[in-house]
PDB file of C-alpha atoms in Angstrom:
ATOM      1  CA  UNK A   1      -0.903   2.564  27.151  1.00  0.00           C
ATOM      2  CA  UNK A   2       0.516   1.686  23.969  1.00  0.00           C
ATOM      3  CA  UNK A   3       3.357  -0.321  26.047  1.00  0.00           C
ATOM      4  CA  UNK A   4       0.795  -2.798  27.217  1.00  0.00           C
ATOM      5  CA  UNK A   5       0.284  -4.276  23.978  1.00  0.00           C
ATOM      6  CA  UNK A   6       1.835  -7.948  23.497  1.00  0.00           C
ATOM      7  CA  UNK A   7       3.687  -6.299  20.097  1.00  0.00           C
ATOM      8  CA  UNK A   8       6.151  -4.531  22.338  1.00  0.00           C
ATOM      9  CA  UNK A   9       7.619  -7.300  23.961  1.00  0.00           C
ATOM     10  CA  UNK A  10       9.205  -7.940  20.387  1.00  0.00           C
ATOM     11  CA  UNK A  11       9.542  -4.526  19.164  1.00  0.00           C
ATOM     12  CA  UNK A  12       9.999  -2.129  21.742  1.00  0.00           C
ATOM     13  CA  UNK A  13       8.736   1.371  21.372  1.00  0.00           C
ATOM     14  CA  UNK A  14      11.377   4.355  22.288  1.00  0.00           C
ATOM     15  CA  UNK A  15       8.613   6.570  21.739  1.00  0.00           C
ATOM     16  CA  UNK A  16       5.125   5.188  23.129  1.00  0.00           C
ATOM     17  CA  UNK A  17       3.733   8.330  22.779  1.00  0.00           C
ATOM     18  CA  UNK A  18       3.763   8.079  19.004  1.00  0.00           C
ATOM     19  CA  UNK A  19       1.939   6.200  16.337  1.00  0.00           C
ATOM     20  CA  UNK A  20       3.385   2.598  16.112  1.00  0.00           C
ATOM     21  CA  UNK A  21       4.180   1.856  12.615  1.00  0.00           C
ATOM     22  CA  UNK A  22       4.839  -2.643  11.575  1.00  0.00           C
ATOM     23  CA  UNK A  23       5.887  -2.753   8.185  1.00  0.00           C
ATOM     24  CA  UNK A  24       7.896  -3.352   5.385  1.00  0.00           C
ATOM     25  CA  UNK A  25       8.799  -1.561   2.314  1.00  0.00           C
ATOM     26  CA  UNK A  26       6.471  -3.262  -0.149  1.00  0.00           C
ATOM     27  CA  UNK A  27       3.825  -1.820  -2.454  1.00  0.00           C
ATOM     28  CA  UNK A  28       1.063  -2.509   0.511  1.00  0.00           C
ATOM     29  CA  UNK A  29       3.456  -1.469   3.335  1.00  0.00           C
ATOM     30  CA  UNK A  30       4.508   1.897   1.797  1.00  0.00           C
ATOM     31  CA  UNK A  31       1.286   2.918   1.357  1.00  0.00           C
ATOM     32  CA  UNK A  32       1.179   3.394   5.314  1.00  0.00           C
ATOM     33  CA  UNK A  33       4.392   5.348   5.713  1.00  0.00           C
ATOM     34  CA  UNK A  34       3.761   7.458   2.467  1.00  0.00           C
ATOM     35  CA  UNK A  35       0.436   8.924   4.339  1.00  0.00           C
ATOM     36  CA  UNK A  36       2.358   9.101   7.499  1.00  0.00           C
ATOM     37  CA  UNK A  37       4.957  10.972   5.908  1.00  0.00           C
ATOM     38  CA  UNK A  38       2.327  13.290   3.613  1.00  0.00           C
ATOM     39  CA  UNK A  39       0.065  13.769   6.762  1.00  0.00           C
ATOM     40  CA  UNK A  40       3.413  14.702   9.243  1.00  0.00           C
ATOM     41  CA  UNK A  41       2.160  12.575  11.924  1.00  0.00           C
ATOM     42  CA  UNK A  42       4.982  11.596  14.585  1.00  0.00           C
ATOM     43  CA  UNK A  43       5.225   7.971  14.696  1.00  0.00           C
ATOM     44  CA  UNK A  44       7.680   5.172  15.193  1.00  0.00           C
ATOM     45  CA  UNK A  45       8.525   2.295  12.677  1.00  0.00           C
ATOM     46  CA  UNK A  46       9.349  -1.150  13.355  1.00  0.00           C
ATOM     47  CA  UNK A  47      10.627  -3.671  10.420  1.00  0.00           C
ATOM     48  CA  UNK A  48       9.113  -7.034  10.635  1.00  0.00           C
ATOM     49  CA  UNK A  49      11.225  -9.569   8.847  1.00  0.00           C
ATOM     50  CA  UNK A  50       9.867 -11.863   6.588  1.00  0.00           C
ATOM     51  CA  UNK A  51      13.394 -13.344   6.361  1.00  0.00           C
ATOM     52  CA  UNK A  52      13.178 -14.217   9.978  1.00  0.00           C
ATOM     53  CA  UNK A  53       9.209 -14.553   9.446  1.00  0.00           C
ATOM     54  CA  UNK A  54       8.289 -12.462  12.466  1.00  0.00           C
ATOM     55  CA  UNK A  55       5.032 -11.796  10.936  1.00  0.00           C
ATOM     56  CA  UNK A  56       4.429 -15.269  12.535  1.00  0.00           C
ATOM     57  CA  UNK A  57       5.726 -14.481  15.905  1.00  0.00           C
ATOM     58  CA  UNK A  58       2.863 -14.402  18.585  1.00  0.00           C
ATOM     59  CA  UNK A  59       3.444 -10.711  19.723  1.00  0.00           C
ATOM     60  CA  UNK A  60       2.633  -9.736  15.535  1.00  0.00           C
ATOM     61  CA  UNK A  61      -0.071 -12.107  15.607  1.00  0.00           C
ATOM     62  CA  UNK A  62      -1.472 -10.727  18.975  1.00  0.00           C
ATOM     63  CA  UNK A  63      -1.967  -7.204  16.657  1.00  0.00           C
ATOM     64  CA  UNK A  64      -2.617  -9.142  13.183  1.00  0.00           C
ATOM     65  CA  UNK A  65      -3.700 -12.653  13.540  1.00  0.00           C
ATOM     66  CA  UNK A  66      -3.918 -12.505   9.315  1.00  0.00           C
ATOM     67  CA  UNK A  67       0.103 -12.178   9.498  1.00  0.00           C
ATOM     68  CA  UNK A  68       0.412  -9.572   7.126  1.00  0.00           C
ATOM     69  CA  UNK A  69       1.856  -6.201   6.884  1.00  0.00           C
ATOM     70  CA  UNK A  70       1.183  -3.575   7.498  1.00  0.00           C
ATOM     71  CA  UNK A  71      -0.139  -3.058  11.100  1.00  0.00           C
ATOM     72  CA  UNK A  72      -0.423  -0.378  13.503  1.00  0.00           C
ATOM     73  CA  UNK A  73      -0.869   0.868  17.350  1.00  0.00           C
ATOM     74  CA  UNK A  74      -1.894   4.416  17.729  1.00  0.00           C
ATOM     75  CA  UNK A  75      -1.414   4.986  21.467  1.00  0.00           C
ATOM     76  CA  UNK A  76      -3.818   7.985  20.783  1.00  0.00           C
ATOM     77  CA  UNK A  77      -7.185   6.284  19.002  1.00  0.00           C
ATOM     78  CA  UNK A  78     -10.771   6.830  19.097  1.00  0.00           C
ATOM     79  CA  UNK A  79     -11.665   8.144  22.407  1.00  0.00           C
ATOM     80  CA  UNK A  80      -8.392   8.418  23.472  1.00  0.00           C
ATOM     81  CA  UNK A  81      -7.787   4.967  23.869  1.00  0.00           C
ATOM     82  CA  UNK A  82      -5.403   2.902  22.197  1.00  0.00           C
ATOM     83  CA  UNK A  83      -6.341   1.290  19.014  1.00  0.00           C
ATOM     84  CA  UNK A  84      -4.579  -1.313  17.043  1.00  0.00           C
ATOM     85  CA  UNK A  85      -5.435  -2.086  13.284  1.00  0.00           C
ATOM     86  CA  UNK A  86      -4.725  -3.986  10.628  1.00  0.00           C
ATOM     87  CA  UNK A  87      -5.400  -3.692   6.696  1.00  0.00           C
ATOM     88  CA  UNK A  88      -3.822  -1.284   4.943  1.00  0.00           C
ATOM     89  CA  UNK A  89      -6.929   0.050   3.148  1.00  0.00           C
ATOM     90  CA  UNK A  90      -8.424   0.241   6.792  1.00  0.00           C
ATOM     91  CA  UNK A  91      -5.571   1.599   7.903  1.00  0.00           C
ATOM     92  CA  UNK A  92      -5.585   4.835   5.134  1.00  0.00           C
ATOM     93  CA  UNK A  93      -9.059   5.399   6.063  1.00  0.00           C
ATOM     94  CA  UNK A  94      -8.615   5.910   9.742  1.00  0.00           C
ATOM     95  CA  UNK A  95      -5.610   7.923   9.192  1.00  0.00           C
ATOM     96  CA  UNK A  96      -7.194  10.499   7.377  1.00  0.00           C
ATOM     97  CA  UNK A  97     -10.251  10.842   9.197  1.00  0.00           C
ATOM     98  CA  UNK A  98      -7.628  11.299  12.344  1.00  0.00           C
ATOM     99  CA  UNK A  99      -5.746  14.443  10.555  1.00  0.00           C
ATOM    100  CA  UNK A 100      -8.417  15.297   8.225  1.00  0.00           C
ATOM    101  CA  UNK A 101      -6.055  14.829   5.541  1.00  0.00           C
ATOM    102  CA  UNK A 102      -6.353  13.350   2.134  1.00  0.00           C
ATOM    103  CA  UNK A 103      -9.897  12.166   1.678  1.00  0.00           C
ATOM    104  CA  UNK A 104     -12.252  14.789   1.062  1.00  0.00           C
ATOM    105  CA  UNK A 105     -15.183  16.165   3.495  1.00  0.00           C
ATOM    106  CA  UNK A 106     -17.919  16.500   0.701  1.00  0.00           C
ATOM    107  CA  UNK A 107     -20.276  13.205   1.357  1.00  0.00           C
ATOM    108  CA  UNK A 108     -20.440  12.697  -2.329  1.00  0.00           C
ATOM    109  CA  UNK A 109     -16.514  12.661  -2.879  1.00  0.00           C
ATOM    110  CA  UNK A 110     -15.634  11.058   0.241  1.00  0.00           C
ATOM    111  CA  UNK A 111     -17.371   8.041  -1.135  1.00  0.00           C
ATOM    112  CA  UNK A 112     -15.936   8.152  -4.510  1.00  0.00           C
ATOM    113  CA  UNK A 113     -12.356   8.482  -2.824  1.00  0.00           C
ATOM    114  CA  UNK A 114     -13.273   5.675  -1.167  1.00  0.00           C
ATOM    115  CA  UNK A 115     -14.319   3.337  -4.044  1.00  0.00           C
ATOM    116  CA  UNK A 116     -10.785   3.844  -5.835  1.00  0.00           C
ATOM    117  CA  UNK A 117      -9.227   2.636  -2.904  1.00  0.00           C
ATOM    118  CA  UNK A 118     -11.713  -0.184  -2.875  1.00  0.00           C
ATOM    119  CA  UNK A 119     -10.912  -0.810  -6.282  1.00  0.00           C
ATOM    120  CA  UNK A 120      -6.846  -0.959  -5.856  1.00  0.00           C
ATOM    121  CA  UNK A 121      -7.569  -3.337  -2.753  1.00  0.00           C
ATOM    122  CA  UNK A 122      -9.870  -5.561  -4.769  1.00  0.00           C
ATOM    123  CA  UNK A 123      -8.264  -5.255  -8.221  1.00  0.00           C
ATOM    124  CA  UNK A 124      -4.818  -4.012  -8.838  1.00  0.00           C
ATOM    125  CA  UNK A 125      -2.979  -5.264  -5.413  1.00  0.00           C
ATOM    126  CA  UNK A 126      -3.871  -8.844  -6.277  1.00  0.00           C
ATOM    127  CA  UNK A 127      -3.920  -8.888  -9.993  1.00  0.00           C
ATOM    128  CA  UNK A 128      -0.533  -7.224 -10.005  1.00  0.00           C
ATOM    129  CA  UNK A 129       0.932  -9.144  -6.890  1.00  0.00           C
ATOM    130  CA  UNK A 130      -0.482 -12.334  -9.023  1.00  0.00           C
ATOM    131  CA  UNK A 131       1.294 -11.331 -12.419  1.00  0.00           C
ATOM    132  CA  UNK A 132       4.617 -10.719 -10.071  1.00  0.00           C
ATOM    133  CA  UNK A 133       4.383 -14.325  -8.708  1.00  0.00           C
ATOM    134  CA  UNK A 134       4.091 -15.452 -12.213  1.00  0.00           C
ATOM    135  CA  UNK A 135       6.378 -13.340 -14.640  1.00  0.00           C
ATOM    136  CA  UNK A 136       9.567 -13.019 -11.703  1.00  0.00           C
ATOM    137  CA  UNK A 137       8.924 -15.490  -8.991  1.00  0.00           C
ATOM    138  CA  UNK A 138       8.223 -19.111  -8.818  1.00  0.00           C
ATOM    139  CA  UNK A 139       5.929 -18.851 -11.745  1.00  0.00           C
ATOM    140  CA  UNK A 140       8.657 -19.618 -14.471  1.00  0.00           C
ATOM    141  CA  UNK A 141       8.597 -23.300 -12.670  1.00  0.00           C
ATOM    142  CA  UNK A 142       5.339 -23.495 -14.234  1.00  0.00           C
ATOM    143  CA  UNK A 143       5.515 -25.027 -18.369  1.00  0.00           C
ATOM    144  CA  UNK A 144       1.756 -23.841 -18.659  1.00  0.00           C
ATOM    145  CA  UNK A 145       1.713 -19.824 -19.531  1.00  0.00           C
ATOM    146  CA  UNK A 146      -2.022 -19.368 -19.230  1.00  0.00           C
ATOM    147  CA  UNK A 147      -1.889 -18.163 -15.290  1.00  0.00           C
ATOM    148  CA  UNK A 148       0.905 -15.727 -16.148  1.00  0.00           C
ATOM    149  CA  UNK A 149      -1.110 -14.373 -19.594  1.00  0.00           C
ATOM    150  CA  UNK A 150      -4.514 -14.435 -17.346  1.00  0.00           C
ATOM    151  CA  UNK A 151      -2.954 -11.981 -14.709  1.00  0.00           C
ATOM    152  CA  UNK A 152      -1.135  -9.711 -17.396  1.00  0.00           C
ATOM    153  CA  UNK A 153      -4.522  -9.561 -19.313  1.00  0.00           C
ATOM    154  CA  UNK A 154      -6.369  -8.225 -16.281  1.00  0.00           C
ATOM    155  CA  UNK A 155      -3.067  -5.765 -15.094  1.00  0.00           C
ATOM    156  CA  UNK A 156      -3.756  -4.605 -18.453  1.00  0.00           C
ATOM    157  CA  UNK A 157      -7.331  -3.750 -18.550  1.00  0.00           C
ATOM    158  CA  UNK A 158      -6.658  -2.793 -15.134  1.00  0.00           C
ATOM    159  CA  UNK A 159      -4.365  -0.299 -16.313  1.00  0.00           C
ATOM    160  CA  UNK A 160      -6.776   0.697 -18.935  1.00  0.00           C
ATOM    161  CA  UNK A 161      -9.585   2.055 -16.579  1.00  0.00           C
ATOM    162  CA  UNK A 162      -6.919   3.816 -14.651  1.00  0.00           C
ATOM    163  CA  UNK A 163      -5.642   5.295 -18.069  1.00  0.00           C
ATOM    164  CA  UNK A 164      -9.051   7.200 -19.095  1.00  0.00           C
ATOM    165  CA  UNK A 165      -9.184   8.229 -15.479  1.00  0.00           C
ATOM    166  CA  UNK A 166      -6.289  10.149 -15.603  1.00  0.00           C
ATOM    167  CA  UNK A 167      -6.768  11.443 -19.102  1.00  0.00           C
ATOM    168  CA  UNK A 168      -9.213  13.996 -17.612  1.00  0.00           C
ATOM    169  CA  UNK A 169      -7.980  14.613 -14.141  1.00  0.00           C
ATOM    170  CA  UNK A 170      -4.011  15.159 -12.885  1.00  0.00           C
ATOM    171  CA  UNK A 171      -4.849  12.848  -9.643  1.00  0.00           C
ATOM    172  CA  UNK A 172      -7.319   9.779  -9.474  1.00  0.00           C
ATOM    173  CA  UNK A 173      -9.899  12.331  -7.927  1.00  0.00           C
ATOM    174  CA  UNK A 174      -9.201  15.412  -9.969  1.00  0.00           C
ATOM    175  CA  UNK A 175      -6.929  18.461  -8.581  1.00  0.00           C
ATOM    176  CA  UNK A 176      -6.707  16.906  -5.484  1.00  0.00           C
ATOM    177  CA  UNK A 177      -4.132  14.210  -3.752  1.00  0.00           C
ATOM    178  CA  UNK A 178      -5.856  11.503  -1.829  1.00  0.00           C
ATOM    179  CA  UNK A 179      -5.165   8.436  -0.097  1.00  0.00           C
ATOM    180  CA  UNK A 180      -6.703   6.470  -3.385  1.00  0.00           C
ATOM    181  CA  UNK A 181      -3.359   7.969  -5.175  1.00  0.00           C
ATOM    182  CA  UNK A 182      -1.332   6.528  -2.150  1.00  0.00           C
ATOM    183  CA  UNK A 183      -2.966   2.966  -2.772  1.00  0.00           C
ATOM    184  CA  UNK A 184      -2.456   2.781  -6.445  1.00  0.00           C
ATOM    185  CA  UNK A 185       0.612   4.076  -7.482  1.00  0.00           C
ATOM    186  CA  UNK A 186       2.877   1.720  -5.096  1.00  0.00           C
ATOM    187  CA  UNK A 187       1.288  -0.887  -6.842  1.00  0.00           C
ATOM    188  CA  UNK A 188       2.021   0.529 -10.744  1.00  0.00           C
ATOM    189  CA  UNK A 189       5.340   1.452  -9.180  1.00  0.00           C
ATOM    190  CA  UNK A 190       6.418  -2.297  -8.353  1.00  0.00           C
ATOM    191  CA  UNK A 191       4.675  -3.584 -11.480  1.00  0.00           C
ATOM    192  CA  UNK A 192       7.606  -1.897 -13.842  1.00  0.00           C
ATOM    193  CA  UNK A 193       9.801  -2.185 -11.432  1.00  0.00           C
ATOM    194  CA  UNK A 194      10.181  -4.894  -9.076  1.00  0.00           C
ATOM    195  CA  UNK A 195       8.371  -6.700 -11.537  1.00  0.00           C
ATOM    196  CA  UNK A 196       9.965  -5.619 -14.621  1.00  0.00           C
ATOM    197  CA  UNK A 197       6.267  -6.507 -16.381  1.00  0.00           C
ATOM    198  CA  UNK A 198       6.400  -3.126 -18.594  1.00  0.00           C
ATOM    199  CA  UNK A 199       6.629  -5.159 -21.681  1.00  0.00           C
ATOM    200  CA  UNK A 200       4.147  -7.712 -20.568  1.00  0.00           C
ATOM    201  CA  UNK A 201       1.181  -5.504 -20.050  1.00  0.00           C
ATOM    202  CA  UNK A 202       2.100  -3.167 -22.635  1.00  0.00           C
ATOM    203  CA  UNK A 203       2.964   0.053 -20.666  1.00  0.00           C
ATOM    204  CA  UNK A 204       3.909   2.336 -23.304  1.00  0.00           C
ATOM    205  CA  UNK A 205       0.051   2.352 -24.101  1.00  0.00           C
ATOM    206  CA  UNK A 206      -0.395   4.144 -20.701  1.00  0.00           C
ATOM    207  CA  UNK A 207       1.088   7.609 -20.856  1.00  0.00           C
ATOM    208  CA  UNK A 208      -1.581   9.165 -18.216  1.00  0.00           C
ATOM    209  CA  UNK A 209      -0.638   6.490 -16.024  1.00  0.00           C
ATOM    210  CA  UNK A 210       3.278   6.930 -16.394  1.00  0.00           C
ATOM    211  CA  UNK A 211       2.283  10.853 -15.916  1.00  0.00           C
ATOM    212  CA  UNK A 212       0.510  10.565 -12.509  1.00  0.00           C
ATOM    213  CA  UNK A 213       3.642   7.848 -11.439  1.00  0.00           C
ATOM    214  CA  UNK A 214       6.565   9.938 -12.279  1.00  0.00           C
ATOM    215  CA  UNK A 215       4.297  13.036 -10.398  1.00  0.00           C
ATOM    216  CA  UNK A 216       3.160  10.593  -7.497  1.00  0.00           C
ATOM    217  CA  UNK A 217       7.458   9.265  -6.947  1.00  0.00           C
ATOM    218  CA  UNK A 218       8.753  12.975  -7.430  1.00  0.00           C
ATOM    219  CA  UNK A 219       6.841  13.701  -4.165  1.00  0.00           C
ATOM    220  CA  UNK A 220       9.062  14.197  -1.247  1.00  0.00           C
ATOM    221  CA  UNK A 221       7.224  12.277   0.954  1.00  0.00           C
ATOM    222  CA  UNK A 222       6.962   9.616  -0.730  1.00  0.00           C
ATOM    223  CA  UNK A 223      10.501   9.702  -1.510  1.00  0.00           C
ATOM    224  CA  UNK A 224      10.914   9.296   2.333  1.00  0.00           C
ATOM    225  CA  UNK A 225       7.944   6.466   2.949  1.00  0.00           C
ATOM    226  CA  UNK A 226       9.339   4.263   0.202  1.00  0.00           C
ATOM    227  CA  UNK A 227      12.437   3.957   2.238  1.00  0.00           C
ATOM    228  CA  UNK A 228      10.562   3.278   5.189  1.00  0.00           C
ATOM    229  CA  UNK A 229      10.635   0.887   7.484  1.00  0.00           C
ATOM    230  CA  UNK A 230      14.835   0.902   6.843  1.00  0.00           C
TER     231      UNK A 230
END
């Protein structure tokens, strides 16, 4: 089924059978491997170049008409019909509640799981992706500092909340290893590194944070999704 999706005329799939992973290795993109890799489900990736910008191509857009990565097409959905999905937050959720892996089955939990991930969606990804633009990218064309210090003000408080969260608890929800730790710490991870904003937002002031990082990156499979798509 998965083969009659527009998306395969660009990217063919060797294995239709399996999960259909679009993607890239950024902080967003890895979070989709990363579970893929943690939960061991079989699935295929495909690279879409934003050097080429294929994320504009009209077979991506026929699976994500917002042009972003990452995407899927699980051949085996809901039902047992294909489903295609976009949103990487979106894309966490439906993952786990396919392999019952990674967000917990208590109500009460499930919900708090879920509002961390909310939070790195509607927080950290765009206040760190914001400070990036600013401190690395085309932001040093800019004579006028107060975007930059606005962003690296909020990454910091940002990184403050997450700080006294992990002061009591080895993983964003305690003892245990959930997709909220999979959306976070691919964004701290590219914020002192890609970034190279350690300095900026004072990182030396966040030793529970460094702690969960160094725990979340010694993880084999996340050692294997950050590589992923090749």
């Amino acid at each position: 089924m998965a083969l009659t999706h527009p998306i395969t005329a660009k990217w063919p799939a060797q294995h239709p059978d399996r999960l259909q992973l679009y993607s890239l290795p950024t902080p967003n993109g890895v979070k989709v491997s990363i579970a893929l890799e943690e939960m061991q489900l079989p699935y295929e990736a495909h690279l879409v170049s934003f050097e080429r910008n294929e994320q504009f191509a009209p077979e991506f857009l026929a699976l994500n008409p917002n042009n972003k990565i990452p995407a899927i097409l699980d051949p085996h959905g809901p039902g047992g019909q294909p489903l295609a999905l976009f949103e990487s937050g979106a894309i966490l959720i439906y993952l786990a509640e396919k392999t019952g892996q990674l967000l917990p089955r208590d109500a009460a939990a499930r919900y708090e799981t879920l509002q961390w991930l909310m939070w790195q969606m509607g927080g950290v990804g765009p206040m760190f992706g914001q400070l990036g633009f600013f401190h690395k990218f085309a932001g040093k064309d800019w004579e006028d500092k107060r975007p930059r210090e606005r962003y690296a003000a909020e990454s910091r408080r940002l990184l403050g909340v997450l700080e006294q969260r992990l002061a009591a608890s080895e993983w964003i929800m305690g003892g245990d290893y959930t997709i909220a730790d999979i959306a976070v710490f691919p964004w701290v991870r590219n914020l002192v590194g890609f970034y190279n904003a350690g300095l900026l937002v004072g990182w030396a002031d966040f030793p529970q944070v460094q702690r969960a990082l160094d725990a979340f990156v010694a993880r084999p499979a996340v050692q294997r999704g950050l590589q992923i798509p090749a």
